[in-house]
Every structure is written in structure tokens, then in C-alpha cells.
Amino acid sequence: MQSFGDSMVRRWKYLLLVIFLSACSSTERSADPLTYTMMPLSFEEIRMWDEFNPEGLNTMIQTNTDIWIEEHQGKQSLNYLALSGGGFNGAFSAGILTAWTEQGDRPTFDIVTGISTGAIVSVFAFLGSEYDDVLTELYTETDFNDLFSYRNIFSLVRHQSILDTSPFEKKVRQIVNDDLVTEIANQSRSGRNLIIGTTNIDNQRLALWNISRIAEHGTPQATALIQELIIASSSIPGAFPARKILFELGGQQFDELHVDGGVVRQVFFAPSWVDLRDVGVEQNLYVIRNGSLKSEFQPVSHRLSHISERAISTLMLNQGIGDVEHIYHNARQQGMKFNLAYIDEDFQPPQEASPYSDEFMTGLFEYSYEKMLEREAWQSLPPSLPEYYQVAD
């Protein structure tokens, strides 16, 4: 029988080998803090930061916002959709949107935002219900093994990730092609906005990318940048490789490293400094949290791996709770009607189904689909806040 000591020695040797091999791989960078003020491909006004924008950028963005508000004064209402991260739990938002179409009262969203898996869903939510079939296929007929595989230890010499994500990247590039980007551009010209978030791991900030504005450039480079940003927004650090976003200034090339936007926020709508109070029409904000917003009791084995896993999930749960509360308070300040959907305690996953399986995702899709048809999906208050926070409309 293998002793505990032998097992631990073997594990430590494996861990040290992983660290050594990853340290040997190429990590050459041309990073510079100046890229904080720059735009890829020299496109103008295609990104902002969640907080602390470069001098003058806040004013420019608010000026553009004021113009956007003026252009939308004649509308009966404005509808916004914010989609959270959550990995394969994105099936929850796919079910909500598909059932919403069937109900017949799904609005055309004026602004759609997305993080991580929400960045993927956001593209199709933005383009409308004709893409419901694509969403359904992605989140009910695709599982982990279709998109990812574990790397062997020696491949870490060349790669900085546990997973080989090339099938996932190929899938994104196949779906988000030139034709689809042209459709995004057409919708953008009508005054609608699609924004996704990535984490700049160099400066530790959330970058908010105006995908619709990028699409309007209509070049192969614009399509490639959109693809790269969607992949970056889903790139869980360590599991996925970080993505290099390239910049050029004065003939010199720089780069930034971007990873999953969920590192900073699980869900976002708009920076708190963007003022939408003077819109003058009804504003409806819909937030879909592809995850739980309630803690649950679960006995944890007194083992390092189990405790670490539970700690990370607890961190993400509470980050998500805080992000939703932040959006709620900002929405109320801006005079918006707040609507929230999340995976509640009544969801019963298929027995023994892996959370990365198509069986699990189909069950989650059907759960949200049915809740939406029964008109039980939306809540007007985050479950973490007491009832007295509720403001009467």
C-alpha cells in the first residue's frame, strides 16, 4: 500500500514540475501603463474603464451619453439587459431569453452588457430572438468535452493554462463571423449598444468594450478583435490562457493581458459615474445572474482541496451578491425599474449529472424556461436586501 508520505512527495514533485515547466515557457511582453489611454487598432472611443478613466475620457463619454439620451427622447421606454458570468450556468439566461420570446413581450434591448459566459450570450441577446436556436444549441447540446481538454504536464512548456481551449476558440470564431459582426454593426447604427467586460490583469481594472462600435468599422481586424475580446472575457485565469490585446504607437507595439471579466465583477451594467437620470422616459433594467445569490449549508471535508474549492465558491458567491446590490442601488439612483432573475433554491439538477454536462445544462435551461413562462423569473429586489429597501414605483 502506498504510504501517505509517498503520496505527498509524489504530489509535491508533480506540483514543482508544473511550476518549473510553466516558468520555462515564453512570457515576453511589451507592457506599458500608457496603453491605459490607448485604443486597439487606433479605433476611437471603443472602450472605457469601470472606474478611474484617463483625464478627459469621463467627460467625453458623458457627452456621448447625453447625445444618446437626446436621440432616444421620443421612445416610449428604454430597456437594458445585464448578463453575468457563470460558465455553463449560462444555460439559465438562454432559457430565460428563449421563453421570453415565446411569451411575446421580449423587448428590443437598447443596451446589453455581458461578462464571461454572459459575454457570449450577450451577442445573441443583442441581435434578437432569431438567434434563440443558436443559444439553445450552445447551452443544451454542448458540454465540456466538446470545447475543452486537459493539457498534459509537458505542454505547459508552451502554454500558460491547464486547459486546451482551442475547440472553444474555434467555436467562437465560427459563430462570431463577418456576417454576424455586420448585423451587430447594423443594430449599432440604430443607436443600440453591446458592451462586454474583460479584466486587464496588468492594471487590475475592468475594461468595458463597446462591441457595437467596433463592429461598425467593418474590417476583418474589427471582427478578429471582437472574437478575441469575447474569448478574453471567458478566460478563467490559470484554466484558460490570458489573451494579449495589441496596441501600436509611433511604430512601436505594446500589449495588455486580459482575462475573465468576472475577476473584477460577476455582472455590470454601467459605471456609476455615467449619468442616465435625464433620459425622460421609462427605463427598465433586467439583470440575469447565472448563478445563486443565496448561501447554502454543505459539510466540507477537512482537506486542503475541498476547503480551497469551497472558499473560492464562497468568494464568488459573495462577489456576485455585492455586484448585484451595486447595480440595484445605482439603478434606483438613476430612476430605473430593477428586475432580477437568478438560480434559486428550487432548482433541482438532474441526479448525478456533472455541472459541465449537456444533461445539467438542459435541466437548467428547462428550469429557467418554465419559470419565465410561469412569470415567476423576475424579482424587484436582490434576495440579500431586506424588504424595506424596496422603493415603491
mmCIF file of C-alpha atoms in Angstrom:
data_model
loop_
_atom_site.group_PDB
_atom_site.id
_atom_site.type_symbol
_atom_site.label_atom_id
_atom_site.label_comp_id
_atom_site.label_asym_id
_atom_site.label_seq_id
_atom_site.Cartn_x
_atom_site.Cartn_y
_atom_site.Cartn_z
ATOM 1 C CA MET A 1 0.000 0.000 0.000
ATOM 2 C CA GLN A 2 1.282 3.456 -0.884
ATOM 3 C CA SER A 3 2.024 5.474 2.259
ATOM 4 C CA PHE A 4 0.682 8.955 2.897
ATOM 5 C CA GLY A 5 4.245 10.281 2.818
ATOM 6 C CA ASP A 6 4.954 8.732 -0.575
ATOM 7 C CA SER A 7 1.731 10.169 -1.942
ATOM 8 C CA MET A 8 2.537 13.660 -0.677
ATOM 9 C CA VAL A 9 6.075 13.538 -2.048
ATOM 10 C CA ARG A 10 4.756 12.496 -5.438
ATOM 11 C CA ARG A 11 2.201 15.297 -5.432
ATOM 12 C CA TRP A 12 4.788 17.883 -4.447
ATOM 13 C CA LYS A 13 7.131 16.671 -7.177
ATOM 14 C CA TYR A 14 4.310 16.989 -9.690
ATOM 15 C CA LEU A 15 3.457 20.491 -8.475
ATOM 16 C CA LEU A 16 7.085 21.617 -8.598
ATOM 17 C CA LEU A 17 7.422 20.213 -12.107
ATOM 18 C CA VAL A 18 4.320 22.124 -13.221
ATOM 19 C CA ILE A 19 5.713 25.359 -11.771
ATOM 20 C CA PHE A 20 9.128 24.742 -13.306
ATOM 21 C CA LEU A 21 7.776 23.949 -16.757
ATOM 22 C CA SER A 22 5.413 26.909 -16.806
ATOM 23 C CA ALA A 23 8.257 29.164 -15.678
ATOM 24 C CA CYS A 24 10.318 27.967 -18.635
ATOM 25 C CA SER A 25 7.704 28.945 -21.198
ATOM 26 C CA SER A 26 7.917 32.203 -23.106
ATOM 27 C CA THR A 27 6.459 35.197 -21.290
ATOM 28 C CA GLU A 28 7.875 38.068 -23.327
ATOM 29 C CA ARG A 29 5.795 41.207 -23.020
ATOM 30 C CA SER A 30 5.719 44.777 -24.275
ATOM 31 C CA ALA A 31 3.527 46.125 -21.498
ATOM 32 C CA ASP A 32 3.309 49.823 -20.746
ATOM 33 C CA PRO A 33 0.971 51.781 -18.453
ATOM 34 C CA LEU A 34 0.335 54.199 -21.332
ATOM 35 C CA THR A 35 -1.916 51.649 -23.045
ATOM 36 C CA TYR A 36 -4.476 52.587 -20.386
ATOM 37 C CA THR A 37 -5.192 55.673 -22.505
ATOM 38 C CA MET A 38 -4.963 53.925 -25.896
ATOM 39 C CA MET A 39 -7.369 52.042 -28.166
ATOM 40 C CA PRO A 40 -6.553 48.887 -30.172
ATOM 41 C CA LEU A 41 -6.281 49.309 -33.952
ATOM 42 C CA SER A 42 -6.386 53.072 -33.316
ATOM 43 C CA PHE A 43 -10.195 52.854 -33.207
ATOM 44 C CA GLU A 44 -11.716 55.760 -31.313
ATOM 45 C CA GLU A 45 -13.994 55.506 -28.285
ATOM 46 C CA ILE A 46 -14.316 51.716 -28.239
ATOM 47 C CA ARG A 47 -13.587 51.166 -24.560
ATOM 48 C CA MET A 48 -13.863 52.775 -21.180
ATOM 49 C CA TRP A 49 -12.975 51.670 -17.681
ATOM 50 C CA ASP A 50 -15.362 50.747 -14.918
ATOM 51 C CA GLU A 51 -13.712 53.329 -12.684
ATOM 52 C CA PHE A 52 -10.878 55.871 -12.850
ATOM 53 C CA ASN A 53 -10.801 56.717 -16.534
ATOM 54 C CA PRO A 54 -7.947 58.756 -18.021
ATOM 55 C CA GLU A 55 -8.345 62.507 -17.740
ATOM 56 C CA GLY A 56 -10.943 63.771 -20.177
ATOM 57 C CA LEU A 57 -12.391 60.361 -21.056
ATOM 58 C CA ASN A 58 -15.186 60.566 -18.472
ATOM 59 C CA THR A 59 -16.267 63.927 -19.883
ATOM 60 C CA MET A 60 -16.172 62.620 -23.446
ATOM 61 C CA ILE A 61 -18.197 59.528 -22.523
ATOM 62 C CA GLN A 62 -20.783 61.581 -20.631
ATOM 63 C CA THR A 63 -21.037 63.939 -23.620
ATOM 64 C CA ASN A 64 -21.678 60.953 -25.881
ATOM 65 C CA THR A 65 -24.190 59.646 -23.334
ATOM 66 C CA ASP A 66 -26.031 62.974 -23.346
ATOM 67 C CA ILE A 67 -26.220 62.838 -27.147
ATOM 68 C CA TRP A 68 -27.518 59.259 -26.921
ATOM 69 C CA ILE A 69 -30.144 60.361 -24.380
ATOM 70 C CA GLU A 70 -31.300 63.165 -26.659
ATOM 71 C CA GLU A 71 -31.621 60.771 -29.588
ATOM 72 C CA HIS A 72 -33.836 58.460 -27.514
ATOM 73 C CA GLN A 73 -36.178 61.087 -26.085
ATOM 74 C CA GLY A 74 -39.007 60.045 -28.392
ATOM 75 C CA LYS A 75 -39.079 56.414 -27.283
ATOM 76 C CA GLN A 76 -41.783 55.065 -25.008
ATOM 77 C CA SER A 77 -39.232 53.233 -22.868
ATOM 78 C CA LEU A 78 -35.600 52.130 -22.787
ATOM 79 C CA ASN A 79 -34.713 48.540 -21.959
ATOM 80 C CA TYR A 80 -31.355 47.340 -20.677
ATOM 81 C CA LEU A 81 -30.054 43.805 -20.126
ATOM 82 C CA ALA A 82 -27.058 42.816 -17.961
ATOM 83 C CA LEU A 83 -25.806 39.219 -18.187
ATOM 84 C CA SER A 84 -23.483 37.746 -15.579
ATOM 85 C CA GLY A 85 -20.737 35.185 -15.720
ATOM 86 C CA GLY A 86 -21.276 31.628 -14.565
ATOM 87 C CA GLY A 87 -19.690 29.248 -17.065
ATOM 88 C CA PHE A 88 -22.064 26.520 -18.160
ATOM 89 C CA ASN A 89 -24.741 28.145 -15.991
ATOM 90 C CA GLY A 90 -25.206 30.419 -18.993
ATOM 91 C CA ALA A 91 -27.941 27.913 -19.862
ATOM 92 C CA PHE A 92 -30.054 29.773 -17.293
ATOM 93 C CA SER A 93 -30.015 33.009 -19.294
ATOM 94 C CA ALA A 94 -30.554 31.108 -22.545
ATOM 95 C CA GLY A 95 -33.735 29.596 -21.102
ATOM 96 C CA ILE A 96 -34.952 32.992 -19.867
ATOM 97 C CA LEU A 97 -34.448 34.656 -23.241
ATOM 98 C CA THR A 98 -35.971 31.827 -25.266
ATOM 99 C CA ALA A 99 -39.088 31.666 -23.086
ATOM 100 C CA TRP A 100 -39.325 35.456 -23.178
ATOM 101 C CA THR A 101 -39.580 35.245 -26.950
ATOM 102 C CA GLU A 102 -42.370 32.686 -26.656
ATOM 103 C CA GLN A 103 -44.240 34.944 -24.230
ATOM 104 C CA GLY A 104 -44.324 37.559 -26.963
ATOM 105 C CA ASP A 105 -43.252 40.538 -24.858
ATOM 106 C CA ARG A 106 -39.472 40.353 -25.067
ATOM 107 C CA PRO A 107 -38.205 43.881 -25.710
ATOM 108 C CA THR A 108 -35.517 45.019 -28.084
ATOM 109 C CA PHE A 109 -32.720 45.940 -25.705
ATOM 110 C CA ASP A 110 -31.155 49.347 -26.130
ATOM 111 C CA ILE A 111 -28.068 48.357 -24.133
ATOM 112 C CA VAL A 112 -26.818 44.814 -23.498
ATOM 113 C CA THR A 113 -23.822 44.037 -21.290
ATOM 114 C CA GLY A 114 -22.074 40.749 -20.611
ATOM 115 C CA ILE A 115 -19.283 39.193 -18.586
ATOM 116 C CA SER A 116 -17.669 35.795 -19.247
ATOM 117 C CA THR A 117 -20.391 33.372 -20.387
ATOM 118 C CA GLY A 118 -22.673 36.406 -20.321
ATOM 119 C CA ALA A 119 -20.461 37.986 -22.980
ATOM 120 C CA ILE A 120 -21.265 35.064 -25.279
ATOM 121 C CA VAL A 121 -24.999 35.207 -24.539
ATOM 122 C CA SER A 122 -24.998 39.000 -24.885
ATOM 123 C CA VAL A 123 -24.178 38.842 -28.588
ATOM 124 C CA PHE A 124 -27.310 36.823 -29.357
ATOM 125 C CA ALA A 125 -29.486 38.682 -26.851
ATOM 126 C CA PHE A 126 -28.453 41.897 -28.593
ATOM 127 C CA LEU A 127 -29.248 40.588 -32.073
ATOM 128 C CA GLY A 128 -32.683 39.338 -31.072
ATOM 129 C CA SER A 129 -34.929 36.318 -30.849
ATOM 130 C CA GLU A 130 -33.984 34.968 -34.282
ATOM 131 C CA TYR A 131 -30.825 33.703 -32.580
ATOM 132 C CA ASP A 132 -32.663 31.723 -29.900
ATOM 133 C CA ASP A 133 -31.905 28.471 -31.721
ATOM 134 C CA VAL A 134 -28.180 29.234 -31.589
ATOM 135 C CA LEU A 135 -28.399 29.898 -27.849
ATOM 136 C CA THR A 136 -30.382 26.721 -27.257
ATOM 137 C CA GLU A 137 -27.847 24.624 -29.138
ATOM 138 C CA LEU A 138 -24.884 26.213 -27.373
ATOM 139 C CA TYR A 139 -26.291 25.655 -23.904
ATOM 140 C CA THR A 140 -28.115 22.334 -24.232
ATOM 141 C CA GLU A 141 -26.188 20.361 -26.852
ATOM 142 C CA THR A 142 -22.616 21.326 -25.991
ATOM 143 C CA ASP A 143 -20.682 20.060 -22.994
ATOM 144 C CA PHE A 144 -17.220 20.473 -21.511
ATOM 145 C CA ASN A 145 -15.573 17.823 -23.668
ATOM 146 C CA ASP A 146 -16.793 19.493 -26.855
ATOM 147 C CA LEU A 147 -14.944 22.693 -26.013
ATOM 148 C CA PHE A 148 -12.028 21.867 -23.713
ATOM 149 C CA SER A 149 -9.484 19.221 -22.829
ATOM 150 C CA TYR A 150 -6.861 19.000 -20.107
ATOM 151 C CA ARG A 151 -3.284 19.583 -21.177
ATOM 152 C CA ASN A 152 -0.598 17.089 -20.304
ATOM 153 C CA ILE A 153 2.061 18.369 -17.959
ATOM 154 C CA PHE A 154 4.754 18.790 -20.599
ATOM 155 C CA SER A 155 2.624 21.046 -22.810
ATOM 156 C CA LEU A 156 2.914 23.691 -20.084
ATOM 157 C CA VAL A 157 6.311 24.480 -21.588
ATOM 158 C CA ARG A 158 4.446 26.204 -24.420
ATOM 159 C CA HIS A 159 1.136 27.121 -22.797
ATOM 160 C CA GLN A 160 0.127 29.058 -19.691
ATOM 161 C CA SER A 161 -3.119 27.230 -18.962
ATOM 162 C CA ILE A 162 -4.433 23.956 -17.603
ATOM 163 C CA LEU A 163 -6.959 23.561 -20.423
ATOM 164 C CA ASP A 164 -6.579 23.361 -24.163
ATOM 165 C CA THR A 165 -9.245 25.847 -25.238
ATOM 166 C CA SER A 166 -8.678 25.672 -28.993
ATOM 167 C CA PRO A 167 -12.070 23.982 -29.730
ATOM 168 C CA PHE A 168 -13.821 26.728 -27.741
ATOM 169 C CA GLU A 169 -11.897 29.437 -29.573
ATOM 170 C CA LYS A 170 -12.705 27.819 -32.912
ATOM 171 C CA LYS A 171 -16.396 27.723 -31.978
ATOM 172 C CA VAL A 172 -16.400 31.426 -31.088
ATOM 173 C CA ARG A 173 -14.681 32.352 -34.347
ATOM 174 C CA GLN A 174 -17.109 30.227 -36.373
ATOM 175 C CA ILE A 175 -20.177 31.820 -34.806
ATOM 176 C CA VAL A 176 -18.923 35.388 -34.463
ATOM 177 C CA ASN A 177 -18.028 35.709 -38.129
ATOM 178 C CA ASP A 178 -18.022 38.662 -40.519
ATOM 179 C CA ASP A 179 -21.732 38.284 -41.311
ATOM 180 C CA LEU A 180 -22.726 38.319 -37.653
ATOM 181 C CA VAL A 181 -20.472 41.314 -36.968
ATOM 182 C CA THR A 182 -22.174 43.131 -39.854
ATOM 183 C CA GLU A 183 -25.525 42.509 -38.152
ATOM 184 C CA ILE A 184 -24.148 43.922 -34.896
ATOM 185 C CA ALA A 185 -22.971 46.996 -36.809
ATOM 186 C CA ASN A 186 -26.402 47.485 -38.379
ATOM 187 C CA GLN A 187 -28.035 47.408 -34.953
ATOM 188 C CA SER A 188 -25.409 49.769 -33.586
ATOM 189 C CA ARG A 189 -26.267 52.374 -36.219
ATOM 190 C CA SER A 190 -29.809 52.465 -34.843
ATOM 191 C CA GLY A 191 -28.432 53.685 -31.514
ATOM 192 C CA ARG A 192 -28.142 50.385 -29.649
ATOM 193 C CA ASN A 193 -25.060 49.329 -27.677
ATOM 194 C CA LEU A 194 -23.428 45.974 -26.918
ATOM 195 C CA ILE A 195 -20.756 46.134 -24.213
ATOM 196 C CA ILE A 196 -18.675 43.326 -22.726
ATOM 197 C CA GLY A 197 -16.176 43.347 -19.884
ATOM 198 C CA THR A 198 -12.675 41.922 -19.602
ATOM 199 C CA THR A 199 -10.144 42.215 -16.801
ATOM 200 C CA ASN A 200 -6.873 43.927 -17.632
ATOM 201 C CA ILE A 201 -4.655 41.848 -15.390
ATOM 202 C CA ASP A 202 -1.813 44.371 -15.725
ATOM 203 C CA ASN A 203 -3.665 47.320 -14.191
ATOM 204 C CA GLN A 204 -6.284 45.266 -12.271
ATOM 205 C CA ARG A 205 -9.229 47.091 -13.834
ATOM 206 C CA LEU A 206 -12.373 46.139 -15.694
ATOM 207 C CA ALA A 207 -12.258 47.222 -19.326
ATOM 208 C CA LEU A 208 -15.668 47.849 -20.896
ATOM 209 C CA TRP A 209 -15.588 47.290 -24.647
ATOM 210 C CA ASN A 210 -18.193 48.763 -26.971
ATOM 211 C CA ILE A 211 -18.523 45.785 -29.307
ATOM 212 C CA SER A 212 -21.193 47.503 -31.377
ATOM 213 C CA ARG A 213 -18.913 50.453 -32.093
ATOM 214 C CA ILE A 214 -16.037 48.127 -33.019
ATOM 215 C CA ALA A 215 -18.371 46.272 -35.393
ATOM 216 C CA GLU A 216 -19.163 49.495 -37.239
ATOM 217 C CA HIS A 217 -15.579 49.623 -38.523
ATOM 218 C CA GLY A 218 -16.471 46.675 -40.751
ATOM 219 C CA THR A 219 -12.958 45.316 -41.266
ATOM 220 C CA PRO A 220 -11.510 41.822 -40.770
ATOM 221 C CA GLN A 221 -9.391 43.331 -37.994
ATOM 222 C CA ALA A 222 -12.543 44.528 -36.228
ATOM 223 C CA THR A 223 -14.059 41.044 -36.425
ATOM 224 C CA ALA A 224 -10.847 39.493 -35.099
ATOM 225 C CA LEU A 225 -10.760 41.959 -32.194
ATOM 226 C CA ILE A 226 -14.372 41.203 -31.257
ATOM 227 C CA GLN A 227 -13.646 37.473 -31.317
ATOM 228 C CA GLU A 228 -10.570 37.963 -29.155
ATOM 229 C CA LEU A 229 -12.460 40.075 -26.615
ATOM 230 C CA ILE A 230 -15.282 37.543 -26.281
ATOM 231 C CA ILE A 231 -12.715 34.798 -25.718
ATOM 232 C CA ALA A 232 -10.833 37.002 -23.239
ATOM 233 C CA SER A 233 -13.996 37.747 -21.275
ATOM 234 C CA SER A 234 -14.431 33.998 -20.727
ATOM 235 C CA SER A 235 -10.775 33.233 -19.973
ATOM 236 C CA ILE A 236 -10.662 31.995 -16.386
ATOM 237 C CA PRO A 237 -7.103 32.707 -15.186
ATOM 238 C CA GLY A 238 -4.998 29.582 -14.993
ATOM 239 C CA ALA A 239 -7.588 27.358 -16.632
ATOM 240 C CA PHE A 240 -7.584 29.415 -19.849
ATOM 241 C CA PRO A 241 -4.645 31.265 -21.377
ATOM 242 C CA ALA A 242 -4.701 35.027 -20.908
ATOM 243 C CA ARG A 243 -5.264 36.966 -24.125
ATOM 244 C CA LYS A 244 -2.900 39.586 -25.500
ATOM 245 C CA ILE A 245 -4.585 42.720 -26.818
ATOM 246 C CA LEU A 246 -2.195 44.611 -29.084
ATOM 247 C CA PHE A 247 -1.631 48.352 -29.413
ATOM 248 C CA GLU A 248 0.630 50.433 -31.614
ATOM 249 C CA LEU A 249 2.012 53.906 -31.045
ATOM 250 C CA GLY A 250 4.679 55.626 -33.090
ATOM 251 C CA GLY A 251 5.618 52.405 -34.832
ATOM 252 C CA GLN A 252 6.144 50.614 -31.516
ATOM 253 C CA GLN A 253 3.912 47.726 -30.468
ATOM 254 C CA PHE A 254 2.564 47.250 -26.944
ATOM 255 C CA ASP A 255 0.266 44.692 -25.391
ATOM 256 C CA GLU A 256 -2.110 44.188 -22.486
ATOM 257 C CA LEU A 257 -3.062 40.871 -20.887
ATOM 258 C CA HIS A 258 -6.804 40.361 -20.480
ATOM 259 C CA VAL A 259 -8.688 37.610 -18.669
ATOM 260 C CA ASP A 260 -12.213 36.816 -17.495
ATOM 261 C CA GLY A 261 -14.141 39.967 -16.614
ATOM 262 C CA GLY A 262 -15.528 38.085 -13.621
ATOM 263 C CA VAL A 263 -12.206 38.575 -11.849
ATOM 264 C CA VAL A 264 -13.379 42.147 -11.160
ATOM 265 C CA ARG A 265 -17.177 41.903 -11.463
ATOM 266 C CA GLN A 266 -19.573 38.999 -11.894
ATOM 267 C CA VAL A 267 -22.042 41.321 -13.611
ATOM 268 C CA PHE A 268 -22.117 45.000 -14.566
ATOM 269 C CA PHE A 269 -24.395 47.471 -16.248
ATOM 270 C CA ALA A 270 -22.778 50.889 -16.422
ATOM 271 C CA PRO A 271 -20.158 52.714 -14.374
ATOM 272 C CA SER A 272 -21.727 54.675 -11.531
ATOM 273 C CA TRP A 273 -20.343 57.920 -12.963
ATOM 274 C CA VAL A 274 -22.410 57.583 -16.170
ATOM 275 C CA ASP A 275 -25.495 59.744 -15.603
ATOM 276 C CA LEU A 276 -28.737 58.466 -17.157
ATOM 277 C CA ARG A 277 -31.119 60.383 -14.887
ATOM 278 C CA ASP A 278 -32.217 62.853 -17.572
ATOM 279 C CA VAL A 279 -33.448 60.315 -20.107
ATOM 280 C CA GLY A 280 -37.035 61.428 -19.539
ATOM 281 C CA VAL A 281 -38.612 58.075 -20.439
ATOM 282 C CA GLU A 282 -39.238 54.859 -18.534
ATOM 283 C CA GLN A 283 -36.069 52.812 -18.056
ATOM 284 C CA ASN A 284 -36.221 49.072 -17.393
ATOM 285 C CA LEU A 285 -33.105 47.220 -16.285
ATOM 286 C CA TYR A 286 -33.071 43.412 -16.423
ATOM 287 C CA VAL A 287 -30.229 41.613 -14.647
ATOM 288 C CA ILE A 288 -29.693 37.882 -15.172
ATOM 289 C CA ARG A 289 -27.371 36.277 -12.638
ATOM 290 C CA ASN A 290 -26.239 32.919 -13.983
ATOM 291 C CA GLY A 291 -25.748 31.565 -10.501
ATOM 292 C CA SER A 292 -27.107 31.590 -6.987
ATOM 293 C CA LEU A 293 -27.418 34.630 -4.741
ATOM 294 C CA LYS A 294 -28.043 32.677 -1.549
ATOM 295 C CA SER A 295 -25.648 30.802 0.689
ATOM 296 C CA GLU A 296 -26.296 27.145 1.429
ATOM 297 C CA PHE A 297 -25.116 24.693 4.044
ATOM 298 C CA GLN A 298 -22.781 21.980 2.807
ATOM 299 C CA PRO A 299 -20.465 19.965 5.086
ATOM 300 C CA VAL A 300 -16.898 20.314 3.834
ATOM 301 C CA SER A 301 -14.244 17.655 4.218
ATOM 302 C CA HIS A 302 -11.259 18.801 6.271
ATOM 303 C CA ARG A 303 -8.958 18.548 3.257
ATOM 304 C CA LEU A 304 -6.948 21.247 1.555
ATOM 305 C CA SER A 305 -8.511 20.780 -1.884
ATOM 306 C CA HIS A 306 -12.087 20.708 -0.571
ATOM 307 C CA ILE A 307 -11.611 23.696 1.721
ATOM 308 C CA SER A 308 -9.938 25.686 -1.065
ATOM 309 C CA GLU A 309 -12.697 24.855 -3.531
ATOM 310 C CA ARG A 310 -15.376 25.842 -1.031
ATOM 311 C CA ALA A 311 -13.559 29.078 -0.188
ATOM 312 C CA ILE A 312 -13.343 30.071 -3.856
ATOM 313 C CA SER A 313 -17.026 29.315 -4.454
ATOM 314 C CA THR A 314 -17.910 31.334 -1.330
ATOM 315 C CA LEU A 315 -15.818 34.234 -2.596
ATOM 316 C CA MET A 316 -17.552 34.159 -5.982
ATOM 317 C CA LEU A 317 -20.995 33.875 -4.395
ATOM 318 C CA ASN A 318 -20.458 36.933 -2.241
ATOM 319 C CA GLN A 319 -18.811 38.874 -5.062
ATOM 320 C CA GLY A 320 -21.910 38.204 -7.151
ATOM 321 C CA ILE A 321 -24.180 39.325 -4.311
ATOM 322 C CA GLY A 322 -22.213 42.555 -3.946
ATOM 323 C CA ASP A 323 -22.227 43.231 -7.685
ATOM 324 C CA VAL A 324 -25.998 42.770 -7.922
ATOM 325 C CA GLU A 325 -26.551 45.034 -4.917
ATOM 326 C CA HIS A 326 -24.290 47.655 -6.519
ATOM 327 C CA ILE A 327 -26.342 47.561 -9.725
ATOM 328 C CA TYR A 328 -29.589 47.719 -7.754
ATOM 329 C CA HIS A 329 -28.593 50.847 -5.830
ATOM 330 C CA ASN A 330 -27.254 52.543 -8.951
ATOM 331 C CA ALA A 331 -30.424 51.678 -10.879
ATOM 332 C CA ARG A 332 -32.597 53.226 -8.196
ATOM 333 C CA GLN A 333 -30.460 56.366 -8.204
ATOM 334 C CA GLN A 334 -30.900 56.574 -11.975
ATOM 335 C CA GLY A 335 -34.675 56.115 -11.767
ATOM 336 C CA MET A 336 -34.709 52.687 -13.423
ATOM 337 C CA LYS A 337 -37.081 49.822 -12.764
ATOM 338 C CA PHE A 338 -34.948 46.955 -11.497
ATOM 339 C CA ASN A 339 -35.672 43.338 -12.464
ATOM 340 C CA LEU A 340 -33.530 40.393 -11.355
ATOM 341 C CA ALA A 341 -33.504 36.708 -12.300
ATOM 342 C CA TYR A 342 -31.178 34.199 -10.636
ATOM 343 C CA ILE A 343 -30.873 30.473 -9.940
ATOM 344 C CA ASP A 344 -32.923 29.956 -6.801
ATOM 345 C CA GLU A 345 -33.085 27.149 -4.277
ATOM 346 C CA ASP A 346 -35.926 25.419 -6.126
ATOM 347 C CA PHE A 347 -33.621 24.335 -8.960
ATOM 348 C CA GLN A 348 -33.071 20.590 -8.765
ATOM 349 C CA PRO A 349 -30.253 19.475 -11.081
ATOM 350 C CA PRO A 350 -30.513 16.057 -12.722
ATOM 351 C CA GLN A 351 -29.211 13.392 -10.367
ATOM 352 C CA GLU A 352 -25.508 12.597 -10.722
ATOM 353 C CA ALA A 353 -25.187 14.992 -13.661
ATOM 354 C CA SER A 354 -21.900 16.856 -13.886
ATOM 355 C CA PRO A 355 -22.353 20.663 -13.881
ATOM 356 C CA TYR A 356 -20.294 20.612 -17.097
ATOM 357 C CA SER A 357 -22.569 18.161 -18.915
ATOM 358 C CA ASP A 358 -25.233 18.870 -21.501
ATOM 359 C CA GLU A 359 -27.665 16.991 -19.234
ATOM 360 C CA PHE A 360 -27.109 19.507 -16.436
ATOM 361 C CA MET A 361 -27.336 22.478 -18.794
ATOM 362 C CA THR A 362 -30.536 21.165 -20.355
ATOM 363 C CA GLY A 363 -32.051 20.819 -16.886
ATOM 364 C CA LEU A 364 -31.058 24.387 -16.028
ATOM 365 C CA PHE A 365 -32.349 25.678 -19.367
ATOM 366 C CA GLU A 366 -35.715 23.996 -18.791
ATOM 367 C CA TYR A 367 -35.861 25.330 -15.220
ATOM 368 C CA SER A 368 -35.455 28.964 -16.267
ATOM 369 C CA TYR A 369 -37.632 28.472 -19.340
ATOM 370 C CA GLU A 370 -40.532 27.233 -17.220
ATOM 371 C CA LYS A 371 -40.079 29.927 -14.556
ATOM 372 C CA MET A 372 -40.202 32.552 -17.265
ATOM 373 C CA LEU A 373 -43.352 31.134 -18.859
ATOM 374 C CA GLU A 374 -44.974 30.992 -15.423
ATOM 375 C CA ARG A 375 -43.930 34.640 -14.925
ATOM 376 C CA GLU A 376 -42.002 33.788 -11.784
ATOM 377 C CA ALA A 377 -38.499 34.603 -13.010
ATOM 378 C CA TRP A 378 -38.191 38.303 -12.167
ATOM 379 C CA GLN A 379 -37.693 39.789 -8.717
ATOM 380 C CA SER A 380 -37.647 43.507 -7.962
ATOM 381 C CA LEU A 381 -35.195 43.252 -5.057
ATOM 382 C CA PRO A 382 -31.971 41.273 -4.552
ATOM 383 C CA PRO A 383 -32.593 38.485 -2.006
ATOM 384 C CA SER A 384 -29.703 39.774 0.116
ATOM 385 C CA LEU A 385 -31.516 43.044 0.872
ATOM 386 C CA PRO A 386 -34.395 43.480 3.345
ATOM 387 C CA GLU A 387 -37.854 44.422 2.132
ATOM 388 C CA TYR A 388 -37.634 47.987 3.428
ATOM 389 C CA TYR A 389 -35.094 48.706 0.681
ATOM 390 C CA GLN A 390 -37.911 48.330 -1.801
ATOM 391 C CA VAL A 391 -38.915 51.681 -3.267
ATOM 392 C CA ALA A 392 -42.494 51.954 -4.450
ATOM 393 C CA ASP A 393 -42.827 52.837 -8.110
#
